[in-house]
Coordinates of C-alpha atoms and ligand atoms in Angstrom, one line a residue:
Chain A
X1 CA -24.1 -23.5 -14.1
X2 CA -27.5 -21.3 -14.3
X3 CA -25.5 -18.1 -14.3
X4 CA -24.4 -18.0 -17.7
X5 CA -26.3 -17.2 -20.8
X6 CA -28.3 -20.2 -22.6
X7 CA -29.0 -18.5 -26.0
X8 CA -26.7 -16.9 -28.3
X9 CA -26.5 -12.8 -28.1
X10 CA -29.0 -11.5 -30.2
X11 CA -29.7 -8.2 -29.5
X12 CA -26.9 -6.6 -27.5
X13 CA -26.2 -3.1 -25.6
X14 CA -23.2 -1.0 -24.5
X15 CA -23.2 -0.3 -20.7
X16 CA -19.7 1.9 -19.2
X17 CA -19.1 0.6 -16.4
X18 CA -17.0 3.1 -14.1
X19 CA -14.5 5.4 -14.7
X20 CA -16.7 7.0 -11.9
X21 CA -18.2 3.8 -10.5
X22 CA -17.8 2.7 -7.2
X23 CA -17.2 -1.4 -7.6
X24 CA -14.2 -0.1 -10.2
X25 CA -12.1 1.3 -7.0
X26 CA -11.1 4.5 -8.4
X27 CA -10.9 5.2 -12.2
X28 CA -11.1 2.0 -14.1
X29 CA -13.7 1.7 -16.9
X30 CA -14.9 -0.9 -18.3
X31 CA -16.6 -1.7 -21.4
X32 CA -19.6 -4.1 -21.2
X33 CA -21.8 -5.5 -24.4
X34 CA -24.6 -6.7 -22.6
X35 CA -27.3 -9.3 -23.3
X36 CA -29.8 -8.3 -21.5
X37 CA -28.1 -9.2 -18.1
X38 CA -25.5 -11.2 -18.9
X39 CA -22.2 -10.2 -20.3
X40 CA -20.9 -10.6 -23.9
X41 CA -18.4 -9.1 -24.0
X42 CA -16.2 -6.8 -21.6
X43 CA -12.9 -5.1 -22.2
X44 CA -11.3 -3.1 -19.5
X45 CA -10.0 0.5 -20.8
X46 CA -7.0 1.9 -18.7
X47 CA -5.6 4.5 -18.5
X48 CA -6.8 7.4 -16.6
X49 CA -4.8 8.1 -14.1
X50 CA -1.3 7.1 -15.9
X51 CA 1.4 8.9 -14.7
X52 CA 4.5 8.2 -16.4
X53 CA 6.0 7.0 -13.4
X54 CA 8.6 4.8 -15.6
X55 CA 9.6 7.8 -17.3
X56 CA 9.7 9.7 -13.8
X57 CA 12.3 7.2 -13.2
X58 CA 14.3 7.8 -15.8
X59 CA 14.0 11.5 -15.4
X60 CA 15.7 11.7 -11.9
X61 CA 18.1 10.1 -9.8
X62 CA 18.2 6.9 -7.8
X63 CA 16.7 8.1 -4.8
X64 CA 14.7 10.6 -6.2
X65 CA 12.2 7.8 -7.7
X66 CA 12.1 6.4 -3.7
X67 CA 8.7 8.8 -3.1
X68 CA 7.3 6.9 -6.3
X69 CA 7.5 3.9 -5.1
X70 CA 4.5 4.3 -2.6
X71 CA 2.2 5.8 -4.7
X72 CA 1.9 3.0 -7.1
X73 CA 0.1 0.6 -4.9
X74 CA -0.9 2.9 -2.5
X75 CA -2.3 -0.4 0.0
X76 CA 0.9 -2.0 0.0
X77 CA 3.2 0.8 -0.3
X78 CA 6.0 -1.1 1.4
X79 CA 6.5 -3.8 -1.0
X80 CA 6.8 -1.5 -3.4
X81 CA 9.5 0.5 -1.5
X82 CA 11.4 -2.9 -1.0
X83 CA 11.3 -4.1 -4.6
X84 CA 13.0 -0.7 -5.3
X85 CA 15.8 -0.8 -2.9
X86 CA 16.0 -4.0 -3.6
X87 CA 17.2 -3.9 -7.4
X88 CA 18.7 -0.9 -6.4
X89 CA 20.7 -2.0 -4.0
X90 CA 21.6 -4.9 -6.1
X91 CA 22.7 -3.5 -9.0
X92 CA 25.1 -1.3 -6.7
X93 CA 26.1 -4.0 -4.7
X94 CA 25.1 -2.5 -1.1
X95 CA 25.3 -4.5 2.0
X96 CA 22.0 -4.3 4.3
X97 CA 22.4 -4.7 7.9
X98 CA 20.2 -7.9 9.2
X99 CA 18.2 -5.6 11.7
X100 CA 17.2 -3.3 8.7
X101 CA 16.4 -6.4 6.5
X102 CA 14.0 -7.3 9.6
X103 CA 12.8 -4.4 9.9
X104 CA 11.8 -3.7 6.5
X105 CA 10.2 -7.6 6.6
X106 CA 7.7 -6.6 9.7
X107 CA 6.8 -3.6 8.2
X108 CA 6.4 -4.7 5.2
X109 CA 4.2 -7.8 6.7
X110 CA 2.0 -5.8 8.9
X111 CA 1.2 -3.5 5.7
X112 CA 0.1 -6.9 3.8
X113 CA -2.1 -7.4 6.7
X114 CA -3.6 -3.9 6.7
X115 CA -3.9 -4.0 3.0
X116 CA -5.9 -7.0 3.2
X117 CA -7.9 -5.8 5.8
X118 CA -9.3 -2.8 3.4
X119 CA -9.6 -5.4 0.6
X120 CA -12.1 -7.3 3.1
X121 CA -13.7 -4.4 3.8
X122 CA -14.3 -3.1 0.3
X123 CA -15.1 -6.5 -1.1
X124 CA -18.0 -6.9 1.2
X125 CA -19.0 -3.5 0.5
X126 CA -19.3 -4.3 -3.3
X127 CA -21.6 -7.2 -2.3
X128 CA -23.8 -5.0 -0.5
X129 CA -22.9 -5.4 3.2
X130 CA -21.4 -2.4 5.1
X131 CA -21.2 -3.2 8.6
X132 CA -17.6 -5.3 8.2
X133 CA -15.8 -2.4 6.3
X134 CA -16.4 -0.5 9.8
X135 CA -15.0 -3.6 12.1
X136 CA -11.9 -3.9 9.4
X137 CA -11.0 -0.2 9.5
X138 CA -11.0 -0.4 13.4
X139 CA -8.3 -3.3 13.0
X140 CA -6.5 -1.0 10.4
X141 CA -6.4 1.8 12.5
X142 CA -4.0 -0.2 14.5
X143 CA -2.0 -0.7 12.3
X144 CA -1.6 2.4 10.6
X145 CA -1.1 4.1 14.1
X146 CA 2.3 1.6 14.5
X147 CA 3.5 2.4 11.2
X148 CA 3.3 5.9 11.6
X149 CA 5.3 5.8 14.6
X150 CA 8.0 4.6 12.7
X151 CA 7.7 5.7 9.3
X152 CA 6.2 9.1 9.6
X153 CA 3.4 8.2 7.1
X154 CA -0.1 6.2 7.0
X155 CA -0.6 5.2 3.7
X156 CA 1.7 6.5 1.1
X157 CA 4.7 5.4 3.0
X158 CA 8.7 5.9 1.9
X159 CA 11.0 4.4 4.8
X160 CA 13.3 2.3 2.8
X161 CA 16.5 3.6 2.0
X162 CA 18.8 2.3 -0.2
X163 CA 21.2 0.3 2.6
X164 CA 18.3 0.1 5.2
X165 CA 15.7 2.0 6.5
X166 CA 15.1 5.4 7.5
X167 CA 14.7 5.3 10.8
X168 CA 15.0 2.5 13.9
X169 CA 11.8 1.7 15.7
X170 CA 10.8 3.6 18.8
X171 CA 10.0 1.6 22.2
X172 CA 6.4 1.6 21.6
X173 CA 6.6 -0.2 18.5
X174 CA 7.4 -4.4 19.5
X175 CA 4.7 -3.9 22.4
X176 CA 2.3 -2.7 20.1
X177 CA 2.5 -5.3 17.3
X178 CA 2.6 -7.9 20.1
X179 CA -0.6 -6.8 21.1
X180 CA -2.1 -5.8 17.8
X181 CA -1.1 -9.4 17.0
X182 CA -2.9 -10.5 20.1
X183 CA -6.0 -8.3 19.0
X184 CA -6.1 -9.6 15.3
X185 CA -5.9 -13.2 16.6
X186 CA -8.7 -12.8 18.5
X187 CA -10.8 -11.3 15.7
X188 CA -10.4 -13.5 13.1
X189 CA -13.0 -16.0 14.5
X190 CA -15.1 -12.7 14.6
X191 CA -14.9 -11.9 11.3
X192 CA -15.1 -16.0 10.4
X193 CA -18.7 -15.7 12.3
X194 CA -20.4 -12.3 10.9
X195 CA -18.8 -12.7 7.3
X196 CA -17.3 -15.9 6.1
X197 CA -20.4 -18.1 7.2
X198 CA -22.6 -15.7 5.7
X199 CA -25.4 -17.5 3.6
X200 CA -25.8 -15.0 1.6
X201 CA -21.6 -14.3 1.1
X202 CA -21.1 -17.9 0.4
X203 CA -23.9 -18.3 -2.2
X204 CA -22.4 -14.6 -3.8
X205 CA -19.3 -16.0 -4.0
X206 CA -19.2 -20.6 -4.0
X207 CA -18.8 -21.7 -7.6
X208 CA -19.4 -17.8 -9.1
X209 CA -16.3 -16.4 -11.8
X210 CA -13.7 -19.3 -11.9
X211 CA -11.2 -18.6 -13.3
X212 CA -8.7 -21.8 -14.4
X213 CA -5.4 -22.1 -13.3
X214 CA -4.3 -22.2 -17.2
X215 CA -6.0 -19.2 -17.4
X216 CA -3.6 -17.6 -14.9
X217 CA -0.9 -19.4 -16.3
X218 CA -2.3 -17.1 -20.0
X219 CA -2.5 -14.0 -18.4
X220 CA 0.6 -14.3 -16.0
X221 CA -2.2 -14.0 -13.1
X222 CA 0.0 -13.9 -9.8
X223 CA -0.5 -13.4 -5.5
X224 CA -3.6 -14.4 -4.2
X225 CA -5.9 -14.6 -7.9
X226 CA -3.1 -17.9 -8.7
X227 CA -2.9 -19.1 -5.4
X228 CA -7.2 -19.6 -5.5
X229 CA -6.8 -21.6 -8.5
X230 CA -4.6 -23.8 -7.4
X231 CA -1.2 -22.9 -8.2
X232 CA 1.3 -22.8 -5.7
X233 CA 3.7 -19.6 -6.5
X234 CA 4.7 -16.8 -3.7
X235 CA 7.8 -15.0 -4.8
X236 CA 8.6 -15.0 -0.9
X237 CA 8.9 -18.8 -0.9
X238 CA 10.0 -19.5 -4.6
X239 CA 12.8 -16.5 -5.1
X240 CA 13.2 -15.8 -1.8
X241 CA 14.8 -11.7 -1.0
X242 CA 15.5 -10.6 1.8
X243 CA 15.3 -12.5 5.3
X244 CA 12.2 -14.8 4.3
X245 CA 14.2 -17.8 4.2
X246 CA 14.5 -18.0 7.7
X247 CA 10.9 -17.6 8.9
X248 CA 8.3 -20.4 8.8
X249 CA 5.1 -19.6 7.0
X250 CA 2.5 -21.6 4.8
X251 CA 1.4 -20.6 1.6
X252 CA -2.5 -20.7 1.3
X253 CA -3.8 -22.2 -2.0
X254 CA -7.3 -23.2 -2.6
X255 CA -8.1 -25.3 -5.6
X256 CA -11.9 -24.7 -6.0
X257 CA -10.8 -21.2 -8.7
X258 CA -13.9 -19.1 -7.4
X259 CA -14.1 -16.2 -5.7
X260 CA -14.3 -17.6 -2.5
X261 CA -11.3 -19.6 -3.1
X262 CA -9.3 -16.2 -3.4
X263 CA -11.4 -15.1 -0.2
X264 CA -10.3 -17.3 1.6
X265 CA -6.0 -17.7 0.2
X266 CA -6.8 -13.7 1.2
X267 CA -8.0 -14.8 5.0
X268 CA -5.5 -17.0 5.6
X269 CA -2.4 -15.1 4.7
X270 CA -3.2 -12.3 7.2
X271 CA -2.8 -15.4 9.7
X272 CA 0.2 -16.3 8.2
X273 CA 1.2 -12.2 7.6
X274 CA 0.9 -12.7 11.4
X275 CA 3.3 -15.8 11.8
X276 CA 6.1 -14.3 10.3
X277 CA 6.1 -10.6 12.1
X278 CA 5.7 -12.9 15.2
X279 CA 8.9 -14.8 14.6
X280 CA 10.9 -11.8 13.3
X281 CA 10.1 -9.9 16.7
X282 CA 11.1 -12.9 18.1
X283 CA 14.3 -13.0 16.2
X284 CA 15.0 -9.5 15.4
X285 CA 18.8 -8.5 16.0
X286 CA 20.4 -5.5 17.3
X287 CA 22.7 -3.2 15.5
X288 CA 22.6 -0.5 13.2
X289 CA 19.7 0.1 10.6
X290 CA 21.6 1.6 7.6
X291 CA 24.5 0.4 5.8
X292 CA 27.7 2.5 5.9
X293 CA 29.4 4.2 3.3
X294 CA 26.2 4.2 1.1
X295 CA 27.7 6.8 -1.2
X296 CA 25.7 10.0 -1.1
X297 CA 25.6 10.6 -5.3
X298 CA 24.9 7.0 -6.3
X299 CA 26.1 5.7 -9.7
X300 CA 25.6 1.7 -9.6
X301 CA 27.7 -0.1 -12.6
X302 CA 26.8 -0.3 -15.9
X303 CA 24.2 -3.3 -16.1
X304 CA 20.8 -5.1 -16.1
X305 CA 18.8 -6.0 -12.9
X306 CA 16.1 -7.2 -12.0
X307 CA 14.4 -7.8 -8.7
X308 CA 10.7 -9.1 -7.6
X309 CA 9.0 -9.1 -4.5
X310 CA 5.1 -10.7 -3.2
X311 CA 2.8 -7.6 -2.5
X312 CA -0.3 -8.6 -1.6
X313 CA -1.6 -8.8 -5.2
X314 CA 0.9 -10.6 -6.5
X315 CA 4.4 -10.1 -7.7
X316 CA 5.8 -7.1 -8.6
X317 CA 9.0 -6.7 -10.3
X318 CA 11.2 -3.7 -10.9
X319 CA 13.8 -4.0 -14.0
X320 CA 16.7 -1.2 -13.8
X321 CA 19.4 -0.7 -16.7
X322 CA 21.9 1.4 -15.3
X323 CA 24.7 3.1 -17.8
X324 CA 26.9 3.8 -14.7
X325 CA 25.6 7.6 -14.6
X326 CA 23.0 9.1 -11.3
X327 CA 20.0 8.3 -13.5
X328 CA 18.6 4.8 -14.6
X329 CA 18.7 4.3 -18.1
X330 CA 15.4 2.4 -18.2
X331 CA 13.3 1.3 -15.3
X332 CA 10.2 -0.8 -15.7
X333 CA 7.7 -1.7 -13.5
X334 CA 5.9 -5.1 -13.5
X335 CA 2.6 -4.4 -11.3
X336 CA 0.7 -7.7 -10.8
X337 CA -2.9 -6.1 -11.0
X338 CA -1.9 -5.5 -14.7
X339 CA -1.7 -8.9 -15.6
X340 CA -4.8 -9.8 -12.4
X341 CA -7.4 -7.2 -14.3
X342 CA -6.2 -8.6 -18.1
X343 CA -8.3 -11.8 -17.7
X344 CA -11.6 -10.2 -16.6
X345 CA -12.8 -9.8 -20.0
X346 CA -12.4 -13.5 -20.6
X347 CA -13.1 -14.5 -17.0
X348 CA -16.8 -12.3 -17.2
X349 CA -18.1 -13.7 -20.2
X350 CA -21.2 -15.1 -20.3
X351 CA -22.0 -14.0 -15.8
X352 CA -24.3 -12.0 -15.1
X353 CA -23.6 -8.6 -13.9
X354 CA -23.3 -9.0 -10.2
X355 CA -21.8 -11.8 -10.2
X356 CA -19.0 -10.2 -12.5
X357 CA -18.9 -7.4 -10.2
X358 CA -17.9 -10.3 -7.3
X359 CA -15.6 -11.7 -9.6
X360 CA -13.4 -7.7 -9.9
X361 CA -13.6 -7.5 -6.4
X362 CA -12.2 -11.0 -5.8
X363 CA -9.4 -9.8 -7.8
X364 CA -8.5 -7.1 -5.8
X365 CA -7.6 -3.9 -7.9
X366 CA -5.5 -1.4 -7.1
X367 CA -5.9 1.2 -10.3
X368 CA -3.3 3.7 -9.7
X369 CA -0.7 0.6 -9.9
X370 CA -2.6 -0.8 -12.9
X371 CA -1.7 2.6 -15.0
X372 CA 1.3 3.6 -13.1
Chain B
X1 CA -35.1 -32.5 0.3
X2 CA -33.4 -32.9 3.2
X3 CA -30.4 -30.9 2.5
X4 CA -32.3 -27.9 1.4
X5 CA -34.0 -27.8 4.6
X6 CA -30.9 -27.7 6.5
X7 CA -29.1 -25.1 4.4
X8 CA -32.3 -22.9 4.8
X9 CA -32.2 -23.5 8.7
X10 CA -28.2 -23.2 8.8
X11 CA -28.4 -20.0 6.8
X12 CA -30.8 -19.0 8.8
X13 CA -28.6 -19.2 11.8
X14 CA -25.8 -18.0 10.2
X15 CA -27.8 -14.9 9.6
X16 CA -28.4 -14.7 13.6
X17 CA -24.9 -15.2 14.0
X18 CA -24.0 -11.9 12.0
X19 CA -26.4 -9.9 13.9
X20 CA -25.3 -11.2 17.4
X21 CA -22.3 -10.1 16.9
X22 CA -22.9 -6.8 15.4
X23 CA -25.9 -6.1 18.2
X24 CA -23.0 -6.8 20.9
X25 CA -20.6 -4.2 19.2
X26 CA -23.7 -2.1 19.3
X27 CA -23.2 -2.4 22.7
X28 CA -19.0 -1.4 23.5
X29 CA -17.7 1.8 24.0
X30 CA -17.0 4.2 21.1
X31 CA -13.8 4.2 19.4
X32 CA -14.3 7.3 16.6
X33 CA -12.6 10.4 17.9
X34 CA -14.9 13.5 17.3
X35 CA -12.7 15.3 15.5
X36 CA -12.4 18.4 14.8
X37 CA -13.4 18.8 18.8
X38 CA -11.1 15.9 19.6
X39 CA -8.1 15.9 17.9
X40 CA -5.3 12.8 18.8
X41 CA -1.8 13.9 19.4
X42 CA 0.7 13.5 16.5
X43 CA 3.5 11.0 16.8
X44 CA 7.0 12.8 16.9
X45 CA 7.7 11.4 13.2
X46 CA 5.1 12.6 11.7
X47 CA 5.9 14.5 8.3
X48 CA 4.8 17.6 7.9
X49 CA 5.7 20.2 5.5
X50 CA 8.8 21.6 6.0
X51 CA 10.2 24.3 7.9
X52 CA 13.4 26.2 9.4
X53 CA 15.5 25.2 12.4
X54 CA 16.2 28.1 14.9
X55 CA 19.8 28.1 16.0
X56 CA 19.4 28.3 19.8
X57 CA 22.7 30.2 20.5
X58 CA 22.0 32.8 17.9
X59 CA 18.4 32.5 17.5
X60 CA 19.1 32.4 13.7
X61 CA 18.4 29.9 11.0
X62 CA 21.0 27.7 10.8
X63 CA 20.7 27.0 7.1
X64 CA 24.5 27.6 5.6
X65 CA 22.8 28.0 2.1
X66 CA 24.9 25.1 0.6
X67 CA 22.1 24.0 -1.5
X68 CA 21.6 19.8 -1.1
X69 CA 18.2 19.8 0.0
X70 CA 17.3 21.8 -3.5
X71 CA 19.2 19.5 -5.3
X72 CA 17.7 15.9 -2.9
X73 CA 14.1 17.2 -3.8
X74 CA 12.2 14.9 -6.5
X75 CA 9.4 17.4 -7.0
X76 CA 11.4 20.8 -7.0
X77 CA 9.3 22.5 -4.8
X78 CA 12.5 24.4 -2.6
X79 CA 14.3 27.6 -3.7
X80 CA 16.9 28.7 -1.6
X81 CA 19.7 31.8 -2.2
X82 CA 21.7 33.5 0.1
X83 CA 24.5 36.1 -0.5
X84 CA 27.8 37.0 1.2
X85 CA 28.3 39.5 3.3
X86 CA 31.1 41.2 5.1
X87 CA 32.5 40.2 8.3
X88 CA 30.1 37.0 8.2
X89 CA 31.9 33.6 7.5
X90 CA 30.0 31.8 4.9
X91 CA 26.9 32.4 2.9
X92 CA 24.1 34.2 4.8
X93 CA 20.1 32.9 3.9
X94 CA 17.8 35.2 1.6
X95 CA 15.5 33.5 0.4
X96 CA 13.9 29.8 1.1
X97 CA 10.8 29.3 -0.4
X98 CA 8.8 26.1 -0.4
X99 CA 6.5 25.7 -2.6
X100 CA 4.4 22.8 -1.3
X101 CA 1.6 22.7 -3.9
X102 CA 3.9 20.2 -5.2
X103 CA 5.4 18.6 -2.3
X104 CA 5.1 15.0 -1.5
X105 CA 6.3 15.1 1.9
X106 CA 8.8 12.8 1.1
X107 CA 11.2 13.4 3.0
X108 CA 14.8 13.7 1.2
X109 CA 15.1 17.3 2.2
X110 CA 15.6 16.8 5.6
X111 CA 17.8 13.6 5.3
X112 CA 20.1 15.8 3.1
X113 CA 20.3 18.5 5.2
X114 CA 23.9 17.8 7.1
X115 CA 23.3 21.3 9.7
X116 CA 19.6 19.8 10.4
X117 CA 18.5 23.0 9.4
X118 CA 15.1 21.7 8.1
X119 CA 12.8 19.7 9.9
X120 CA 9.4 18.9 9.9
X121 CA 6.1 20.8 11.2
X122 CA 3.4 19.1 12.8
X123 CA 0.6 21.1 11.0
X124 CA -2.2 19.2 9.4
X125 CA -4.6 21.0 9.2
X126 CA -3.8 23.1 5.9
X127 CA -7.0 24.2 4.1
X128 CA -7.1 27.4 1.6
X129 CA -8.6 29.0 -1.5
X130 CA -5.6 30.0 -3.2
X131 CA -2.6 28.5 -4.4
X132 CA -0.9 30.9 -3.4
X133 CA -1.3 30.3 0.1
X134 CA 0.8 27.1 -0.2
X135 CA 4.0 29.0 -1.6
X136 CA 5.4 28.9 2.4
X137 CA 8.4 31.5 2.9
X138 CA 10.1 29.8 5.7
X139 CA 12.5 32.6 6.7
X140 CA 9.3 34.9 7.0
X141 CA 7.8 32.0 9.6
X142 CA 10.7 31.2 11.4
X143 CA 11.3 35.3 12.1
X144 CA 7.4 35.3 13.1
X145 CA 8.3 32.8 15.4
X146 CA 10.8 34.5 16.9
Ligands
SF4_401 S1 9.5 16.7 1.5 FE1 10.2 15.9 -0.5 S2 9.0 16.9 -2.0 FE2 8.7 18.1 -0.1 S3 10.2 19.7 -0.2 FE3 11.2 18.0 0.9 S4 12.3 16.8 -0.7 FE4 10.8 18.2 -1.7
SF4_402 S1 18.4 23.8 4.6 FE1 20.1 22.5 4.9 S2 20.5 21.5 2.9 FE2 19.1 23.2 2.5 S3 20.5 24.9 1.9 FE3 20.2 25.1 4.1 S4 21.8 23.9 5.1 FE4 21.8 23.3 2.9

């Protein structure tokens, strides 16, 4: 492959790269040894927006961690509120009612779709094209608009309670993700068209940063970064939670380990984002959306849980050791950008710059979740 | 030979593609809303900060100072005292402040609130040079209101 570096690094240079750069989404830095320019060497440095939010955990009660959740991964907020309940709800042995389990399965899917939506956006934007961020946000918008209907929030959401969800959806809300469904659908061939077929996309991104699926395996690479390089792991298929079992969905995995390859996994699942919200609208049952007799002070029993759910970069798992009191004990958070972002230093070495840059957005990092 | 000919025409194409589609967007009707002179209604359950419920019967608060949505609040941005007082049955409201510099608009105050005493306000547009313009007194605004 031309893109990497014949000779051996003679004379070498430090470039920052971030933590005020706009290709590193937010604050990540990272720390390039150049060759001129290709890369020799580059080591990510974390860390600047870490905000303790394990030890937040451990510093209030169960539900008080709840607004957390959604400002780790502030794309997929959802997921993040559902692997919370979720282990909460395990370790205290709550019952959810199936419409709140649905519930929590749409919203959570149409925030995979919107989160993917700004990754498209962005990712083009780091390769230089604006144009399609505009045409993605206009999808977005959409979306957004439903959730905040129900949830009260755009991006930083909290509407999963521990026994269900906050609130039950309005009237407006199965219309409108009909026809946003509708909309999307019609779209995607759109977005195929101006972006996919690109040239100049497909030459960026065809056979530039692969990254092997022992290489994943290393790094514990997981969502759509694994699925590119061929691995077949979705935590909604292979641990299933919640309702998942019953829908029918494929899970999208290209073998080619380039960027593209995670492009497209990325592409796809929207469609299939779109499959499963269409069959849980179809399904969705009446009757209450919060469990009863959730006690108001909760003290789950004494005990080790552990809980994972698929965001939409990969799977994110929350361990809880209660000692029977109103406070964990120790919570830890598992975010999968964490282990996505550690094998960019091997990943880059020897690519040229922008091509590296195409490889970090392929990956799609989310810093806030990365420090935590 | 051959092949690179046809990727340079297909790209080429492709290229065309791109632009067709853009130049007939070019074309629709525009979705941006020009805010601030078009603003788009908020949806009922959007959270706002926080703020006090009038009793319609009494035109009071109807806060009954027990306390929970102090306690609910992650962030510990709500004070709340009352006092007794004679002849009145239960505690009477004194004091609620909200200090929403550190509010995260979460929420838990309102679900803990058993009289629905709290609920939230529909302002967004909050803008000042001071923090102390964000330490709300809600019994001041709800008597304002009145
Ligand atoms: S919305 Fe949340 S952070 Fe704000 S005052 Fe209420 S409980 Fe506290
Ligand atoms: S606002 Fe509600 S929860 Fe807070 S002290 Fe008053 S009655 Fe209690």
């Amino acid at each position: 492959m031309s893109a990497f570096a014949e000779s051996e690094a003679k004379e070498t240079f430090v470039l920052n790269l971030g933590p005020q750069h706009p290709a590193t989404h937010g604050v990540l830095r990272v720390k390039l040894t150049m060759d001129g320019e290709y890369i020799a060497e580059a080591e990510p440095v974390l860390g600047y927006i870490h905000r303790m939010h394990e030890k937040m955990g451990e510093n209030r009660t169960w539900a008080q961690f709840l607004p957390n959740t959604g400002r780790m991964d502030y794309l997929h907020a959802l997921a993040y509120n559902h692997g919370y309940v979720s282990v909460v709800e395990r370790a205290a042995g709550i019952e959810v009612p199936e419409r709140a389990e649905y519930l929590r399965v749409i919203t959570a899917e149409l925030n995979r779709v919107s989160s993917h939506l700004l990754w498209f956006g962005a990712f083009i934007l780091d390769l230089g094209g604006f144009s399609p961020l505009l045409y993605a946000f206009d999808d977005r918008e959409h979306i957004l608009d439903l959730l905040e209907s129900v949830t009260g929030s755009r991006l930083t959401y909290c509407y999963f309670r521990f026994g269900g969800v906050y609130n039950d959806i309005d009237d407006n809300f199965v219309p409108g993700t009909r026809a946003f469904i509708k909309r999307l659908r019609e779209r995607m061939p759109m977005y195929h068209n101006l972006v996919t077929k690109n040239i100049i996309l497909m030459k960026r991104l065809q056979e530039v940063g692969p990254i092997s699926a022992e290489m994943c395996r290393k790094y514990g690479a997981t969502g759509p970064v694994c699925r590119g390089s061929g691995i077949n792991f979705d935590v909604r298929k292979h641990e299933p939670y919640s309702v998942y079992p019953e829908f029918d969905f494929d899970v999208p995995v290209y073998d080619q380990c380039d960027s593209m390859a995670r492009y497209m996994v990325r592409m796809d699942e929207i469609e299939q984002s779109l499959r499963i919200i269409e069959q849980a609208l179809d399904k969705l049952p009446e009757g209450p959306v919060m469990a009863e007799k959730v006690p108001k002070i909760l003290k789950p029993a004494k005990g080790d849980y552990y809980h994972a759910v698929e965001t939409a970069r990969g799977s994110f798992g929350v361990r809880v050791v209660s000692d029977g009191t109103n406070t964990p004990y120790r919570l830890k958070l598992r975010s999968p950008t964490f282990s996505n972002l550690s094998l960019f230093g091997e990943a880059s070495q020897g690519m040229l710059l922008p091509d590296a840059l195409a490889l970090m957005g392929s990956l799609d990092l989310v810093i806030p979740e990365i420090d935590r | 030979m051959i092949d690179y000919l046809r990727e340079i025409i297909s790209g080429t194409w492709s290229l065309f593609v791109g632009l067709g589609i853009t130049i007939r967007y070019f074309f629709q009707p525009v979705v941006t809303v020009q805010y601030p002179y078009q603003t788009l209604p908020m949806t009922p359950r959007f959270r706002g900060h926080i703020e006090l419920v009038k009793d319609e019967e009494t035109g009071e608060t109807k806060c009954i100072v027990c306390g929970m949505c102090q306690k609910a609040c992650p962030s510990n941005c709500i004070t709340v005292n009352g006092e007794k007082r004679e002849g009145v049955k239960g505690k009477v409201l004194t004091e609620y402040t909200l200090d929403f510099t550190k509010c995260s608009l979460c929420g838990l105050c309102v679900e803990s609130c058993t009289p629905s005493a709290i609920t939230f306000s529909k302002d967004y547009n909050l803008a000042g040079v001071t923090k102390e313009a964000y330490i709300f007194d809600l019994k001041k605004r709800l008597e304002a209101k009145n």
